[in-house]
Short mmCIF file of C-alpha atoms in Angstrom, two decimals:
data_model
loop_
_atom_site.label_atom_id
_atom_site.label_comp_id
_atom_site.label_asym_id
_atom_site.label_seq_id
_atom_site.Cartn_x
_atom_site.Cartn_y
_atom_site.Cartn_z
CA LEU A 299 -68.71 78.88 -66.83
CA GLN A 300 -71.82 78.95 -68.77
CA ASN A 301 -70.98 82.54 -70.08
CA ILE A 302 -67.59 81.18 -71.14
CA ILE A 303 -68.97 78.12 -73.01
CA SER A 304 -71.69 80.29 -74.77
CA LYS A 305 -69.00 82.49 -76.39
CA PRO A 306 -67.55 81.15 -79.59
CA LEU A 307 -64.98 78.52 -78.74
CA SER A 308 -63.69 75.62 -80.77
CA MET A 309 -64.78 72.12 -79.82
CA ARG A 310 -61.26 71.53 -78.43
CA GLN A 311 -61.45 74.68 -76.39
CA GLN A 312 -64.85 73.80 -74.96
CA LYS A 313 -63.55 70.36 -74.03
CA ALA A 314 -60.64 71.97 -72.25
CA MET A 315 -62.93 74.39 -70.32
CA GLU A 316 -65.07 71.45 -69.25
CA PHE A 317 -61.96 69.58 -68.04
CA VAL A 318 -60.87 72.61 -66.07
CA LYS A 319 -64.32 73.05 -64.54
CA GLN A 320 -64.28 69.26 -63.46
CA ASN A 321 -60.59 69.06 -62.39
CA GLY A 322 -59.68 72.51 -61.36
CA SER A 323 -56.89 73.02 -63.84
CA ILE A 324 -55.31 71.71 -67.04
CA SER A 325 -51.72 71.22 -68.19
CA ASN A 326 -50.31 71.34 -71.69
CA LYS A 327 -49.87 67.58 -71.49
CA GLU A 328 -53.55 67.07 -70.36
CA TYR A 329 -54.68 69.27 -73.16
CA CYS A 330 -52.66 67.18 -75.69
CA VAL A 331 -54.31 63.97 -74.34
CA ILE A 332 -57.87 64.99 -74.20
CA ASN A 333 -57.83 66.67 -77.67
CA GLN A 334 -55.33 64.39 -79.35
CA VAL A 335 -53.16 67.30 -80.56
CA SER A 336 -49.42 68.00 -80.59
CA LYS A 337 -47.59 69.92 -77.85
CA SER A 338 -47.19 72.98 -79.94
CA THR A 339 -50.98 73.00 -80.76
CA ALA A 340 -51.78 72.65 -77.18
CA THR A 341 -49.57 75.45 -76.13
CA ARG A 342 -50.97 77.80 -78.82
CA GLU A 343 -54.62 76.92 -78.00
CA LEU A 344 -54.09 77.31 -74.19
CA SER A 345 -52.27 80.65 -74.80
CA LYS A 346 -55.37 81.84 -76.80
CA LEU A 347 -57.68 80.94 -73.90
CA LYS A 348 -55.33 82.88 -71.61
CA THR A 349 -55.18 85.90 -73.98
CA LYS A 350 -59.02 85.82 -74.14
CA GLN A 351 -58.90 85.85 -70.31
CA PHE A 352 -60.77 82.59 -69.90
CA LEU A 353 -57.81 80.93 -68.08
CA VAL A 354 -54.96 82.22 -65.89
CA ILE A 355 -51.49 80.62 -65.63
CA GLU A 356 -50.23 79.26 -62.33
CA GLY A 357 -46.93 77.76 -61.58
CA LEU A 358 -43.37 78.25 -62.87
CA VAL A 359 -42.25 78.52 -66.58
CA GLY A 360 -42.23 75.27 -68.51
CA ARG A 361 -43.47 72.00 -67.24
CA GLY A 362 -44.78 73.48 -64.00
CA ILE A 363 -47.43 75.67 -65.71
CA THR A 364 -51.11 74.86 -65.12
CA TYR A 365 -54.06 76.78 -66.39
CA ARG A 366 -57.06 77.59 -64.10
CA LEU A 367 -60.34 79.34 -64.71
CA ASN A 368 -60.14 83.17 -64.48
CA LYS A 369 -62.32 83.95 -61.46
CA ASN A 370 -62.77 87.48 -62.57
CA ILE A 371 -65.06 86.58 -65.53
#
């Protein structure tokens, strides 16, 4: 995780990565709460972390989706 955090991430993204490290995963709703952002902002920012391969998606489409650390980095 240190390699991930040392790369340029926003403060909200860093907060989310720490949350995942401590809790194992993060949902869109949890991202909204910890960063005090809208659902659409949470979705967009979690998608960016996925695109950058920091996180991987688990679960079904919609509310069942959670994001976990990509173990391949």
